[in-house]
Short mmCIF file of C-alpha atoms in Angstrom, two decimals:
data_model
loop_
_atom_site.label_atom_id
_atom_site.label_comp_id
_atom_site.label_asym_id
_atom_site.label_seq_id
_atom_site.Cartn_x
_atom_site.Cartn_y
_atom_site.Cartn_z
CA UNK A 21 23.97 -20.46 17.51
CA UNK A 22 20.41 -19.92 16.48
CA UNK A 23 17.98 -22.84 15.42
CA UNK A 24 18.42 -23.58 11.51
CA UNK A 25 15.58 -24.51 9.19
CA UNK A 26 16.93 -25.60 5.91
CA UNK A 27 13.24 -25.12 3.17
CA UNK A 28 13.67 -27.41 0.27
CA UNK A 29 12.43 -26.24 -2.96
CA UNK A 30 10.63 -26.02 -4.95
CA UNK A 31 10.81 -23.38 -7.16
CA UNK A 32 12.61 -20.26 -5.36
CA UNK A 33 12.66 -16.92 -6.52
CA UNK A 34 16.46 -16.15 -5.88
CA UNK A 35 18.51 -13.31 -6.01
CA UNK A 36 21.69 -13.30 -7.58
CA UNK A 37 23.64 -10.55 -9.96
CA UNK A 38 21.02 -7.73 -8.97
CA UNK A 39 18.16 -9.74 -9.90
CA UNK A 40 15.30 -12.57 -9.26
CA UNK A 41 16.17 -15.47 -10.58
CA UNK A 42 14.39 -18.94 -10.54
CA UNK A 43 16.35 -21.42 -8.85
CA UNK A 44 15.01 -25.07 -8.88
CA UNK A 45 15.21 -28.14 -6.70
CA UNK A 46 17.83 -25.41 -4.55
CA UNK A 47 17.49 -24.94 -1.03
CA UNK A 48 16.92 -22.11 1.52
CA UNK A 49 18.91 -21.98 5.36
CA UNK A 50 17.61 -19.86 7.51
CA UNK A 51 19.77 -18.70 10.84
CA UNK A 52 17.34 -17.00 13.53
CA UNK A 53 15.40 -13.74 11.46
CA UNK A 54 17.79 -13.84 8.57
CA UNK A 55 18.61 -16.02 5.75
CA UNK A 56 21.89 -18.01 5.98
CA UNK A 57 22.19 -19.81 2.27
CA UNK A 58 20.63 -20.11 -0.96
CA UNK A 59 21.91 -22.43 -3.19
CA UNK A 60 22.05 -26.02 -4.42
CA UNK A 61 23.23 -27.91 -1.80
CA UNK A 62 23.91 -27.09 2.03
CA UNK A 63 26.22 -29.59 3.89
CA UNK A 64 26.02 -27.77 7.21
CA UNK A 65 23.75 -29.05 10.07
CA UNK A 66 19.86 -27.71 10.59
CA UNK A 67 17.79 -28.97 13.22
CA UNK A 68 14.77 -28.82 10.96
CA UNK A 69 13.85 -29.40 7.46
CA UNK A 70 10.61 -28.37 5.50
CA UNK A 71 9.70 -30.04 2.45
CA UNK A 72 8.62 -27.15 -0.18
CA UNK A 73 8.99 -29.10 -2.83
CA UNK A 74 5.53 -28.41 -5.11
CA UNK A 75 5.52 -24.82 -4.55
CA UNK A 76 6.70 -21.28 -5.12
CA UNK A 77 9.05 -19.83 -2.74
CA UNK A 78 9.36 -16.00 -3.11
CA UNK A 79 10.43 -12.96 -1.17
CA UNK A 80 7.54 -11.45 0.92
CA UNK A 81 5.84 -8.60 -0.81
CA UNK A 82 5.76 -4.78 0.50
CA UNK A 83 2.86 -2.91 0.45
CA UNK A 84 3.75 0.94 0.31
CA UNK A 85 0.10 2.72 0.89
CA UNK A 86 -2.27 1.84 3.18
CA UNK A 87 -5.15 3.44 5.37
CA UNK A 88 -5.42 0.19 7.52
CA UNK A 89 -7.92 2.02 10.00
CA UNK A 90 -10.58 3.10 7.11
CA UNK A 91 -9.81 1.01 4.33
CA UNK A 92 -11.50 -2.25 5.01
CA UNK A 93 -14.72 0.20 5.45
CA UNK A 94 -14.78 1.00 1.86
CA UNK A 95 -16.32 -2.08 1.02
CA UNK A 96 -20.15 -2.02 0.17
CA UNK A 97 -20.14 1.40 0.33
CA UNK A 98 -17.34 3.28 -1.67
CA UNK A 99 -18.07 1.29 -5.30
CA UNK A 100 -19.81 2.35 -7.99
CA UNK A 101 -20.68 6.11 -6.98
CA UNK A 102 -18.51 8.99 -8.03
CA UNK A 103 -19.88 12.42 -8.44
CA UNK A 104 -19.06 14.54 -12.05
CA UNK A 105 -18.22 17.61 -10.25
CA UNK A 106 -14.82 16.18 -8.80
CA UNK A 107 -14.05 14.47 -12.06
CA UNK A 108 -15.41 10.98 -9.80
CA UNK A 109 -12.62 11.12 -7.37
CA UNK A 110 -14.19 10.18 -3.72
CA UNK A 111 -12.22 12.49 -1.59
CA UNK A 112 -14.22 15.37 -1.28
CA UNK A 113 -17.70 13.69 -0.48
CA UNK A 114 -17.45 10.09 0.22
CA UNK A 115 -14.58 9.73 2.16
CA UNK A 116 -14.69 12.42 4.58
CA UNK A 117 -18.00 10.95 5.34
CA UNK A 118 -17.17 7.80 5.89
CA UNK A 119 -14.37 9.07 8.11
CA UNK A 120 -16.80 10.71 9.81
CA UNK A 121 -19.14 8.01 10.89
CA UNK A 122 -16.27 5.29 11.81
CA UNK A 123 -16.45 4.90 15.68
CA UNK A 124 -13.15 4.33 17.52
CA UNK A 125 -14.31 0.74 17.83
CA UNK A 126 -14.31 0.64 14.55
CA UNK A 127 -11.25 1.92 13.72
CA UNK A 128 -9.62 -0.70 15.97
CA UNK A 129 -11.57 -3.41 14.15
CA UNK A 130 -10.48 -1.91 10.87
CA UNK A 131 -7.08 -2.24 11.76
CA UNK A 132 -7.34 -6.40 13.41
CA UNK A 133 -9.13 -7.26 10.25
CA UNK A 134 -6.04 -5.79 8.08
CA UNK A 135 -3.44 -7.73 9.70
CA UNK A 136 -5.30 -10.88 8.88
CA UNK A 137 -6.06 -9.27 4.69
CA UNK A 138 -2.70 -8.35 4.80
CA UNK A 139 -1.24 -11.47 5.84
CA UNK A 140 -3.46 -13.47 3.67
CA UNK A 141 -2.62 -12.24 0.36
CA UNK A 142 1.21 -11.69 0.57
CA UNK A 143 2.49 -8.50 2.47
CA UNK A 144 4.89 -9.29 4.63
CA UNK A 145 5.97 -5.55 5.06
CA UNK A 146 3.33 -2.90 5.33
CA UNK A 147 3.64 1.10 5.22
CA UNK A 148 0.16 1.94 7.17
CA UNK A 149 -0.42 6.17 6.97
CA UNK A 150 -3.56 7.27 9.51
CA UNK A 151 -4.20 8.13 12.91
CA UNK A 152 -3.80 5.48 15.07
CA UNK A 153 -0.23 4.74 15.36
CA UNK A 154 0.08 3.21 18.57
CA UNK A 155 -2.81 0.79 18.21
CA UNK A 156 -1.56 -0.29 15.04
CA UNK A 157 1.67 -1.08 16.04
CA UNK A 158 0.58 -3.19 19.13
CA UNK A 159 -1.76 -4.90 15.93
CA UNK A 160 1.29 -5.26 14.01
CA UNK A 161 2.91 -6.54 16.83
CA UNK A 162 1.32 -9.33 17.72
CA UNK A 163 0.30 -10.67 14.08
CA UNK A 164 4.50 -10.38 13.69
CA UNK A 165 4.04 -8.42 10.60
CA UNK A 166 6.74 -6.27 9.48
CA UNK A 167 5.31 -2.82 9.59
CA UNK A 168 6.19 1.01 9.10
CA UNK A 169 3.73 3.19 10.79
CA UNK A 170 3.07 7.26 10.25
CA UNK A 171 0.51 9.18 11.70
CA UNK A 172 -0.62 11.59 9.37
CA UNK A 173 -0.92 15.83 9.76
CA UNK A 174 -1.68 18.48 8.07
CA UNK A 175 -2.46 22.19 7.78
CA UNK A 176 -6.05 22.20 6.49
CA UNK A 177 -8.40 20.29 5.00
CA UNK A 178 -10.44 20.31 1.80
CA UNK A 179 -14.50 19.75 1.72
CA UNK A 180 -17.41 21.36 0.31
CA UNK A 181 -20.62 22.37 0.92
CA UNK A 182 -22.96 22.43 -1.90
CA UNK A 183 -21.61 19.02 -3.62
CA UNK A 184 -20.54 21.65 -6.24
CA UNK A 185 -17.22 23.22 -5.33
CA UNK A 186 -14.46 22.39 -3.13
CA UNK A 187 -12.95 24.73 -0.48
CA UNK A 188 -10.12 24.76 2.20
CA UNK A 189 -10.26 24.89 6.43
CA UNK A 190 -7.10 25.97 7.32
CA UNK A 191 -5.29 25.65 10.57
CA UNK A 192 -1.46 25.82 10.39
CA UNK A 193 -0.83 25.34 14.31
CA UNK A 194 -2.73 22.02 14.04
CA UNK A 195 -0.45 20.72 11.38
CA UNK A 196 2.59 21.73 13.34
CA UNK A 197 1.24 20.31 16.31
CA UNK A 198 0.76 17.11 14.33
CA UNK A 199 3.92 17.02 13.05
CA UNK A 200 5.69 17.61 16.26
CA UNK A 201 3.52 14.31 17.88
CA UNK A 202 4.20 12.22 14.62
CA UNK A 203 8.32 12.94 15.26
CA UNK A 204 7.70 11.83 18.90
CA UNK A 205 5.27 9.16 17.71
CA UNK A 206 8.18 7.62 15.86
CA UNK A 207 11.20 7.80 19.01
CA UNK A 208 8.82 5.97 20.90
CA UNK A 209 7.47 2.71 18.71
CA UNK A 210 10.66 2.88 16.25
CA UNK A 211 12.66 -0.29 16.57
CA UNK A 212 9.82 -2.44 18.41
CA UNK A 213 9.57 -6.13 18.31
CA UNK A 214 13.03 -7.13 17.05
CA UNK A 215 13.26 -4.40 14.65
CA UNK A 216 9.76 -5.03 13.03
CA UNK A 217 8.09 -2.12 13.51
CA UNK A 218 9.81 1.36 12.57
CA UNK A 219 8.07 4.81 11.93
CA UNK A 220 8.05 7.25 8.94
CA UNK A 221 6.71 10.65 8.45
CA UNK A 222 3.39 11.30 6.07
CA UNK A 223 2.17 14.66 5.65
CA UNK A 224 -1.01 14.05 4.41
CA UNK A 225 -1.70 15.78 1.14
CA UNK A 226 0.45 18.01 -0.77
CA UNK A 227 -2.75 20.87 -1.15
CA UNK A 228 -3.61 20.43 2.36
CA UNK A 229 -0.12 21.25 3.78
CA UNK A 230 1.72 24.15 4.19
CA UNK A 231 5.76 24.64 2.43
CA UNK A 232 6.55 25.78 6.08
CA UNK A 233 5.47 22.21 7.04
CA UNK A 234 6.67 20.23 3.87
CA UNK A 235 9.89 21.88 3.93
CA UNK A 236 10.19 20.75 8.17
CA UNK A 237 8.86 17.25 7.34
CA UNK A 238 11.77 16.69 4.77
CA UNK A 239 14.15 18.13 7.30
CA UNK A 240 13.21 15.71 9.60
CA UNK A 241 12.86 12.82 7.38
CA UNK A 242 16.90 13.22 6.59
CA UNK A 243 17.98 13.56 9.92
CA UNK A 244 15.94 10.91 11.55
CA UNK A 245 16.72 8.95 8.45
CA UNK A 246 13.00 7.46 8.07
CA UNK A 247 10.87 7.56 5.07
CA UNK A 248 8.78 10.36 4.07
CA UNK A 249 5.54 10.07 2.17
CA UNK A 250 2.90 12.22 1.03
CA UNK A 251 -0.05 12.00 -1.47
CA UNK A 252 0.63 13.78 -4.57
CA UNK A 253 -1.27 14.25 -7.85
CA UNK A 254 -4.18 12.21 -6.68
CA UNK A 255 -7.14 14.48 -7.99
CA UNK A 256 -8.41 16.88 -10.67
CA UNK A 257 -8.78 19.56 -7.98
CA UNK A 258 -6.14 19.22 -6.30
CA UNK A 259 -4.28 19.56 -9.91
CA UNK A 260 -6.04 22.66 -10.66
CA UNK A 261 -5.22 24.04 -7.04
CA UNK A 262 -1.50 23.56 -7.27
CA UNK A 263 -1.52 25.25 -10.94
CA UNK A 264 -3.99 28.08 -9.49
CA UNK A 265 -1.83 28.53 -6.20
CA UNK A 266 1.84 28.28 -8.03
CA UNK A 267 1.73 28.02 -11.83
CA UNK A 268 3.44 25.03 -11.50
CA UNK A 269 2.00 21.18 -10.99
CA UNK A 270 2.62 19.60 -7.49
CA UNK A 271 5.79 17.92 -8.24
CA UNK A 272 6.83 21.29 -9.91
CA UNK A 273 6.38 22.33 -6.68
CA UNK A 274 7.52 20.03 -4.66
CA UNK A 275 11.15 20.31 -6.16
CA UNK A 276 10.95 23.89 -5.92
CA UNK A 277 10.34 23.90 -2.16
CA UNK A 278 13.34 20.79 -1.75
CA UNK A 279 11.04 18.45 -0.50
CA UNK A 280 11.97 15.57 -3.08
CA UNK A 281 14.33 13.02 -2.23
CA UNK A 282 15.20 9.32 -2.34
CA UNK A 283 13.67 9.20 0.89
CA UNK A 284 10.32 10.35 -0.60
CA UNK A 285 7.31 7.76 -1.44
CA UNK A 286 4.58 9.52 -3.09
CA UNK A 287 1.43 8.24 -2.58
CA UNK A 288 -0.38 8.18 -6.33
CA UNK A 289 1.49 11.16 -8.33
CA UNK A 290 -1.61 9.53 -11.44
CA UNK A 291 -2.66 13.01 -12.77
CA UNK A 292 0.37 14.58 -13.58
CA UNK A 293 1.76 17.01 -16.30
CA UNK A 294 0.48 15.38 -19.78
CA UNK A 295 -2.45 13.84 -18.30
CA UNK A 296 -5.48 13.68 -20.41
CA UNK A 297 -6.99 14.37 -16.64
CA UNK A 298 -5.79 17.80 -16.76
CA UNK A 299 -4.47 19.34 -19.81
CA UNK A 300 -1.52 20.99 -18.78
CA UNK A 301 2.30 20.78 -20.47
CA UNK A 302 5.03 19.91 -18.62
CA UNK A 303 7.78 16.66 -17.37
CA UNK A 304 6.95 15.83 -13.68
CA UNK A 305 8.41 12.31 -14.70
CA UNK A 306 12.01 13.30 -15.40
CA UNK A 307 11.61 15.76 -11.89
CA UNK A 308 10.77 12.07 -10.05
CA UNK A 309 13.68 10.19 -11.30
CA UNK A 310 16.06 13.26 -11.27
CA UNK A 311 15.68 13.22 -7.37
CA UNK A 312 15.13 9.45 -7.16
CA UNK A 313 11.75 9.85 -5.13
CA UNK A 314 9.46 6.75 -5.66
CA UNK A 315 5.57 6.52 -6.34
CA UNK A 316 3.46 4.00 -4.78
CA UNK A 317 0.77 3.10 -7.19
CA UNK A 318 -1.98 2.22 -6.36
CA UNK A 319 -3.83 0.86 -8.96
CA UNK A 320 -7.71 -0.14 -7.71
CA UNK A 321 -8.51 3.27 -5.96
CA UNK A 322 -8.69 4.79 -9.09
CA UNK A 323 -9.38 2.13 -11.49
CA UNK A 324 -12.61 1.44 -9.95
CA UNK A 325 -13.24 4.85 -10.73
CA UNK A 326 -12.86 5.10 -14.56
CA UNK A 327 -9.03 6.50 -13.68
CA UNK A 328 -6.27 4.52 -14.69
CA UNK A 329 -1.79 5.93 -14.74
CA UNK A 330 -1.32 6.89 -18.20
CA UNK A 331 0.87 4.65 -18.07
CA UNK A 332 2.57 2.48 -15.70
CA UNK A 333 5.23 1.14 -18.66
CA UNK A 334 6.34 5.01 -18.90
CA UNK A 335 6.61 6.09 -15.22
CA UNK A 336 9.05 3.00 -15.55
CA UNK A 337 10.67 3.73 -18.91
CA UNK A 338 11.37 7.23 -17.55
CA UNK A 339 13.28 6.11 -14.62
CA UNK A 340 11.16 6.33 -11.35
CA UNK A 341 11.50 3.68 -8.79
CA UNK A 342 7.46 2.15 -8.81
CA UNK A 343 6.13 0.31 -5.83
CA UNK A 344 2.91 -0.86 -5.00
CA UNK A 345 0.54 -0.19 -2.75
CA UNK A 346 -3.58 -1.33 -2.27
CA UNK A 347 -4.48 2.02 -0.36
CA UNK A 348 -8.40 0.45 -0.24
CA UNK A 349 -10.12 -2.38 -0.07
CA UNK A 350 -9.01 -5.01 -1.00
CA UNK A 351 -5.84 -4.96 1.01
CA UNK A 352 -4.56 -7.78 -1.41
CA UNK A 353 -1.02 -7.72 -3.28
CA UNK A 354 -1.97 -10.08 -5.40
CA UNK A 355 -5.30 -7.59 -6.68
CA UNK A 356 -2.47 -5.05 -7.17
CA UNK A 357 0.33 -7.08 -8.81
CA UNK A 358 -2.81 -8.34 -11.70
CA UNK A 359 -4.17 -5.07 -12.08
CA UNK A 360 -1.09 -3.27 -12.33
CA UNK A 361 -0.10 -5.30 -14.90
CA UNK A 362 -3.08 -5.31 -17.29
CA UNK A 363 -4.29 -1.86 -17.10
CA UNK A 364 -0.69 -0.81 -17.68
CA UNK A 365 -1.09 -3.17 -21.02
CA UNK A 366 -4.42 -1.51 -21.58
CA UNK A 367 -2.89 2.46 -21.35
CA UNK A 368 0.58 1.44 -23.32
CA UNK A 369 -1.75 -0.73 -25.96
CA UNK A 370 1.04 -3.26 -25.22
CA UNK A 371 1.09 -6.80 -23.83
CA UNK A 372 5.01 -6.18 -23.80
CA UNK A 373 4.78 -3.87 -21.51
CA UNK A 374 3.86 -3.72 -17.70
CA UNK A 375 5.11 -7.20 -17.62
CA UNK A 376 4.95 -9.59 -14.71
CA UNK A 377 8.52 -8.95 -13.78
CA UNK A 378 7.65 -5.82 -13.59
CA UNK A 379 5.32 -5.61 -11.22
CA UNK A 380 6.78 -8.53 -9.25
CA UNK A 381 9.82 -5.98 -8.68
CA UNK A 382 7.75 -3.10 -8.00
CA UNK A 383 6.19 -5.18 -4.88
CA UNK A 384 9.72 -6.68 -3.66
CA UNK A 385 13.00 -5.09 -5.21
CA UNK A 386 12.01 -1.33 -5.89
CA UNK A 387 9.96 -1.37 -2.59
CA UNK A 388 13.33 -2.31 -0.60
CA UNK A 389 15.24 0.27 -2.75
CA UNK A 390 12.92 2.81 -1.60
CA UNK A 391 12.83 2.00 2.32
CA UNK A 392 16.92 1.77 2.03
CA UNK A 393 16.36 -2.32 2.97
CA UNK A 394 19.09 -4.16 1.31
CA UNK A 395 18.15 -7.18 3.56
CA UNK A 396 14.06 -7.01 2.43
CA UNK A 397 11.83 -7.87 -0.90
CA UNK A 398 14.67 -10.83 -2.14
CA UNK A 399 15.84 -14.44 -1.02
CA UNK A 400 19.49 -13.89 -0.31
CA UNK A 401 21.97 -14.61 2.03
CA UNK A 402 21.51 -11.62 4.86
CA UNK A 403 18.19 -10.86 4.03
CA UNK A 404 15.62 -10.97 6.30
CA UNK A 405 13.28 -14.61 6.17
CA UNK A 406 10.13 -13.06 5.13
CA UNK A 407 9.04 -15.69 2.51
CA UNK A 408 5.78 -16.81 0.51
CA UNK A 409 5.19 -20.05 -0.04
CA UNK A 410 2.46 -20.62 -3.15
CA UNK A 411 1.02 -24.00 -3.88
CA UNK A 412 1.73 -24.74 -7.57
CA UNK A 413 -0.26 -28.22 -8.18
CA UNK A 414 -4.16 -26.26 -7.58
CA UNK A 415 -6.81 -25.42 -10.11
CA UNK A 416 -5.67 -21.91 -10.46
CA UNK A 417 -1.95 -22.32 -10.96
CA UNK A 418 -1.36 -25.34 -13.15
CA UNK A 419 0.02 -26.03 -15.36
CA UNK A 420 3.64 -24.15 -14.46
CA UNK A 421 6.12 -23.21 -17.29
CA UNK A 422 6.53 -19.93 -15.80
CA UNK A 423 5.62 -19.25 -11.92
CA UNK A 424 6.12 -15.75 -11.98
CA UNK A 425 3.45 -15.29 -14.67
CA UNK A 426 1.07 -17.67 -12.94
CA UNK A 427 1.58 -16.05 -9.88
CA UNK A 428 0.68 -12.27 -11.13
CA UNK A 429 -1.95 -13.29 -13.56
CA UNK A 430 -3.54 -16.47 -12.33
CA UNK A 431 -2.97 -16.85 -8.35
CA UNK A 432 -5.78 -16.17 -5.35
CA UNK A 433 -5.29 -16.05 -1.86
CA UNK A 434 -5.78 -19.86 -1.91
CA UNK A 435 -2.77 -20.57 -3.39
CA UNK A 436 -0.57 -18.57 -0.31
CA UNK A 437 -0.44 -21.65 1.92
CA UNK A 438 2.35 -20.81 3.99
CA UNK A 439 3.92 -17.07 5.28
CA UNK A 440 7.12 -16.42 7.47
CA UNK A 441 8.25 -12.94 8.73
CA UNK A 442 10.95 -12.77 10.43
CA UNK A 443 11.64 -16.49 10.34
CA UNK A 444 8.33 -17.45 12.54
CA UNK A 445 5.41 -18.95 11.04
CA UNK A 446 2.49 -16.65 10.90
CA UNK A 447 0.42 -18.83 8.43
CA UNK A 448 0.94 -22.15 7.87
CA UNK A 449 -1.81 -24.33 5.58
CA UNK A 450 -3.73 -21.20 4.68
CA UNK A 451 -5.01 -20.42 8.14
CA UNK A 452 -3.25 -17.19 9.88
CA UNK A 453 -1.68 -18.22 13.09
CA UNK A 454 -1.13 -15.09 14.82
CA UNK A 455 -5.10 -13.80 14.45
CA UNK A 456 -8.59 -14.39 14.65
CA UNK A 457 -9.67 -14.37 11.44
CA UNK A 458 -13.43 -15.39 12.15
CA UNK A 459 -13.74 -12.89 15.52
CA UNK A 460 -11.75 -10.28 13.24
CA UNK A 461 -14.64 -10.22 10.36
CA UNK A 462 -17.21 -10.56 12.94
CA UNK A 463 -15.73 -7.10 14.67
CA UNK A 464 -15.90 -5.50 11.14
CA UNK A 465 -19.34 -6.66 10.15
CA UNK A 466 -20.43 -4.35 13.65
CA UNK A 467 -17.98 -1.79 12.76
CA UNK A 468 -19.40 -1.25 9.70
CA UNK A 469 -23.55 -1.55 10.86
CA UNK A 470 -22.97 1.42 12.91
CA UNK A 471 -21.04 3.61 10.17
CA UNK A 472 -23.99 3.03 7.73
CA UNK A 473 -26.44 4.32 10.63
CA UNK A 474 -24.60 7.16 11.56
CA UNK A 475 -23.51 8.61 7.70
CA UNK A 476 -25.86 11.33 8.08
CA UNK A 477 -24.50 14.28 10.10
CA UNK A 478 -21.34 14.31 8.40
CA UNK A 479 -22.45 14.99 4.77
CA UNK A 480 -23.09 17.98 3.14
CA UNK A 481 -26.74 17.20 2.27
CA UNK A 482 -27.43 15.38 5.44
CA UNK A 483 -27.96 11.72 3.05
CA UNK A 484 -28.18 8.42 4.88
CA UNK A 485 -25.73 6.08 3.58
CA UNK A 486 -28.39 4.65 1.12
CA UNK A 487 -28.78 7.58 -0.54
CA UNK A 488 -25.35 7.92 -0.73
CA UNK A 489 -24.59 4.64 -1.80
CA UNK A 490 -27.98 3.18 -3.44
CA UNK A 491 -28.45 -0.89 -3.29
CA UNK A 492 -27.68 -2.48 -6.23
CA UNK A 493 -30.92 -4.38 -6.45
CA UNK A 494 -34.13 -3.55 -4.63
CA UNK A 495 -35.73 -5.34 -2.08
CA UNK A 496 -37.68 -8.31 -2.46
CA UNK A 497 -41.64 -7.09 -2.31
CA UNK A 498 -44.31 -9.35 -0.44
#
């Protein structure tokens, strides 16, 4: 028999009838990786006991889009700019720039840093889409997160030239070649350290891939029975592209060509038919919950743009499955839990609405639904032990009448003292057990001094990353 550790609550965020429910002064058994009991009162024999009583035991959370390789990198440099032209989306001129200065050094610190982020504010299970599969999953490995990896293809790309229109590279045998090493990418990693880390299959963007390529990624995603995910609906001109190409919006499309399924996570899907983004009639929410593909929203990516889901409350009130994802920096589920939740008030003009139940089920219970996980995102007997414990007696979370509400609205990183995944400790007291945390920052602080030096060559206009991204404040004269 495996060691038991019986966790005394507490508050616990249990599941029972199809639903979180808050149990109090109950008690959590955990057998090996998996949860044993949850309940009142366990008479069976443990050989260790940890007093949670004081905090807020809940499920881990799952975060369903990341970049974990660039993302940290957006700091200090991504904010506050956004050009007119591409209706202030980054995609077409800040991002491929930044991707283009990164170093593979960089990329590698990109990736330690996230495990620590990650770990730090809540996700216990993380759906990472770039490049660098196999480092990531060693990464992954040894912080003993939970983690689904892709690397990404695709058949072109989009840029421009002029900072005035944007225009497509094409190269079809590169996205098939891509494909073919993400498929082999995911035989060889899937399964890894007890189960932790699996693969899916991302092609990249819906404009930048081919049907011949969406319609063998779906395909593949059904008979290797792993995810599939693919950003959708992201942009204004990638909007207009889909309408100029089809006459019909990219989920139109999408269910044209069969590539929707309940295997599907869309990455975004925020400009869609009725948008005041884009002007143009049409239901792509009833197309989503007709196939039962999910959206991961991610809500900070475009909010710090001026963009915000029109709305949140709908995509839910029409029946699509919503996770969450954090996409860029920061990497923190608590960030996208809060803003989820009040700029979905701000779009419906209703406090009733985007609630903090439902945005705690986005990030645990539709997440689960969505990977196929009956044993993830809940405290339940069978589940796996991948638990948050939250302090409830600090300055940000008292007083408690209702945890889940403190939790979305109130909490910080702070708060998370203690993490399990997988039933080992891999933060106990607020300090990350499995990581560097001070040698991880240090490695990023480099990382990003050389991208800033080297932003040059791969813009348009040749602009240094100053001109790209002005200081806020001058320098100090004399």
């Amino acid at each position: 028999m495996a060691d038991r550790i019986r966790i005394d609550g507490g508050l616990i965020v249990a599941y029972q009838d199809g639903e979180h429910r808050i149990l109090r002064d109950g008690c959590i058994v955990i057998e090996g990786n998996e949860i044993l009991y949850v309940g009142r009162r366990f008479d069976g024999t443990v050989n260790q006991v940890v007093d949670a009583r004081g905090q807020l035991v809940t499920p881990g959370f799952i975060n369903t889009h990341t970049h974990l390789s660039e993302s940290p990198l957006d700091k200090s440099f991504i904010e506050d700019r956004g050009r007119r032209q591409f209706a202030m989306s980054g995609l077409v001129e800040m991002l491929p720039v930044r991707g283009a200065a990164i170093d593979p050094e960089g990329r590698e610190a990109s990736v330690d840093y996230s495990m620590v982020e990650l770990i730090r504010t809540g996700t216990t299970t993380v759906m990472e889409i770039g490049g660098i599969g196999d480092y990531v999953a060693d990464a992954a490995e040894r912080a003993g997160l939970r983690a689904y990896i892709a690397n990404a293809y695709r058949s072109g790309r989009w840029l421009t030239r002029d900072g005035k229109r944007v225009e497509y590279e094409w190269n079809e045998e590169a996205g098939l070649e891509g494909f073919r090493r993400a498929v082999e990418f995911i035989e060889r990693i899937d399964g890894r350290a007890n189960g932790r880390i699996k693969g899916f299959l991302s092609p990249a963007q819906v404009d930048t891939c081919t049907e011949e390529l969406l319609r063998l990624s779906r395909e593949a995603s059904d008979s290797m029975g792993v995810p599939l995910a693919l950003h959708v609906s992201q942009s204004v001109f990638e909007f207009d592209e889909m309408v100029q190409r089809h006459g019909l919006t990219p989920v139109e499309w999408l269910e044209q060509i069969g590539f929707l399924s309940e295997r599907c996570i869309l990455g975004h899907v925020i400009l869609i038919a009725g948008s005041s983004w884009v002007q143009f009639a049409g239901d792509d929410l009833s197309i989503l919950a007709r196939h039962g593909a999910s959206v991961a929203h991610c809500v900070w990516v475009f909010a710090r743009r001026g963009i915000a889901m029109e709305s949140f409350p709908r995509y839910l009130e029409a029946g699509v499955n919503m996770c969450l994802g954090t996409d860029t920096a920061p990497q923190s589920m608590i960030e996208a839990l809060r803003w989820t939740a009040v700029i979905g008030k701000i779009m419906a003009r209703d406090t009733q609405k985007a609630t903090a139940a439902d945005v705690f089920n986005a990030a645990t219970l539709n997440a689960a639904k969505m990977l196929q996980r009956d044993d993830l995102g809940r405290i339940a007997p069978g589940a796996k032990a991948d638990l948050l414990f939250w302090s409830l007696d600090t300055l940000f979370m008292v007083p408690v009448r209702d945890p889940i509400k403190n939790l979305v609205y109130s909490a910080t990183p702070e708060d998370l003292r203690h993490v399990m995944i997988d039933g080992q400790w891999v933060q106990r007291d607020g300090k990350v057990l499995t990581c560097d945390e001070r040698k991880a920052c240090q490695a990023l602080q480099f990382a990003g001094e050389r991208m800033w030096a080297e932003m040059g060559p791969g813009d348009w206009a040749g602009r240094s990353a100053d001109e790209l991204s002005p200081q806020t404040f001058r320098p100090f004269e004399g």
